[in-house]
Amino acid sequence: MTNTARTLHSYEPRSGHRLPHDPFNAIVGPRPIGWISTRSAEGTLNLAPYSFFNAFNYVPPIVGFASIGAKDTLANVQATGEFVWNLATRDLAEAMNQSCAAVPPEVDEFALAGLTPLASERVAPPRVAESPVTFECRCTQILQLQGADGVQVPTWLVLGEVVMIHIDTALLQDGVYDTATAGHILRAGGPADYFSVGPEQKFKMYRPR
């Protein structure tokens, strides 16, 4: 039902939002966190969270994240064609936040955040040992984004096929993955807002037949 009495704040993004903080990230959210580990061609480890991340296909499973700016993670994937997604949970939130520090490429964020690199089975970049779910991925496409005017923007969408999945068996209830128990955290709007997922947010709704 349309509320004809509703007052709207409307704006063209290219002309500015006229608010204290851009609401776009808060509206498109909460968003899953792309906690991405990579290895440079020289062997240096990198770990960084990306707030623009999601799954895009079932078979084969494809995930992707957007690098706003040509960051170390992007350079490593371009050089090696591999990355790992690590689930960020509530008890790993502080470590995840530490890994987003702006540091030189030679700094190992695993060590910076006090995390343990765990060897992957199908790709060279390590997994975060403390993370209960990890996806080993091989890059399938890297796309530089562009606006409606056709002008490219300094953002790259990195897509990868998930070639190996690791799940803590404690999160499998009768063989079904239990998102609520896993304690996923999600990025929200504002400079510091996150949400956690728990049983209180869960409800069921089946598709119409």
Short mmCIF file of N, CA, C and O in Angstrom, two decimals, residues 1-8:
data_model
loop_
_atom_site.label_atom_id
_atom_site.label_comp_id
_atom_site.label_asym_id
_atom_site.label_seq_id
_atom_site.Cartn_x
_atom_site.Cartn_y
_atom_site.Cartn_z
N MET A 1 0.85 -1.19 0.00
CA MET A 1 0.00 0.00 0.00
C MET A 1 0.89 1.24 0.00
O MET A 1 1.84 1.34 0.77
N THR A 2 0.59 2.19 -0.87
CA THR A 2 1.38 3.41 -0.98
C THR A 2 0.94 4.42 0.07
O THR A 2 -0.24 4.69 0.25
N ASN A 3 1.92 4.97 0.76
CA ASN A 3 1.64 6.01 1.75
C ASN A 3 1.81 7.36 1.07
O ASN A 3 2.91 7.86 0.90
N THR A 4 0.70 7.96 0.63
CA THR A 4 0.76 9.21 -0.13
C THR A 4 1.21 10.38 0.74
O THR A 4 1.60 11.43 0.21
N ALA A 5 1.18 10.22 2.06
CA ALA A 5 1.58 11.30 2.95
C ALA A 5 3.08 11.27 3.26
O ALA A 5 3.59 12.12 3.98
N ARG A 6 3.78 10.27 2.73
CA ARG A 6 5.20 10.11 3.06
C ARG A 6 6.01 11.28 2.50
O ARG A 6 5.83 11.70 1.36
N THR A 7 6.92 11.79 3.32
CA THR A 7 7.85 12.83 2.89
C THR A 7 9.16 12.17 2.47
O THR A 7 9.70 11.33 3.20
N LEU A 8 9.66 12.50 1.30
CA LEU A 8 10.84 11.86 0.76
C LEU A 8 12.03 12.81 0.71
O LEU A 8 11.89 14.00 0.40
#
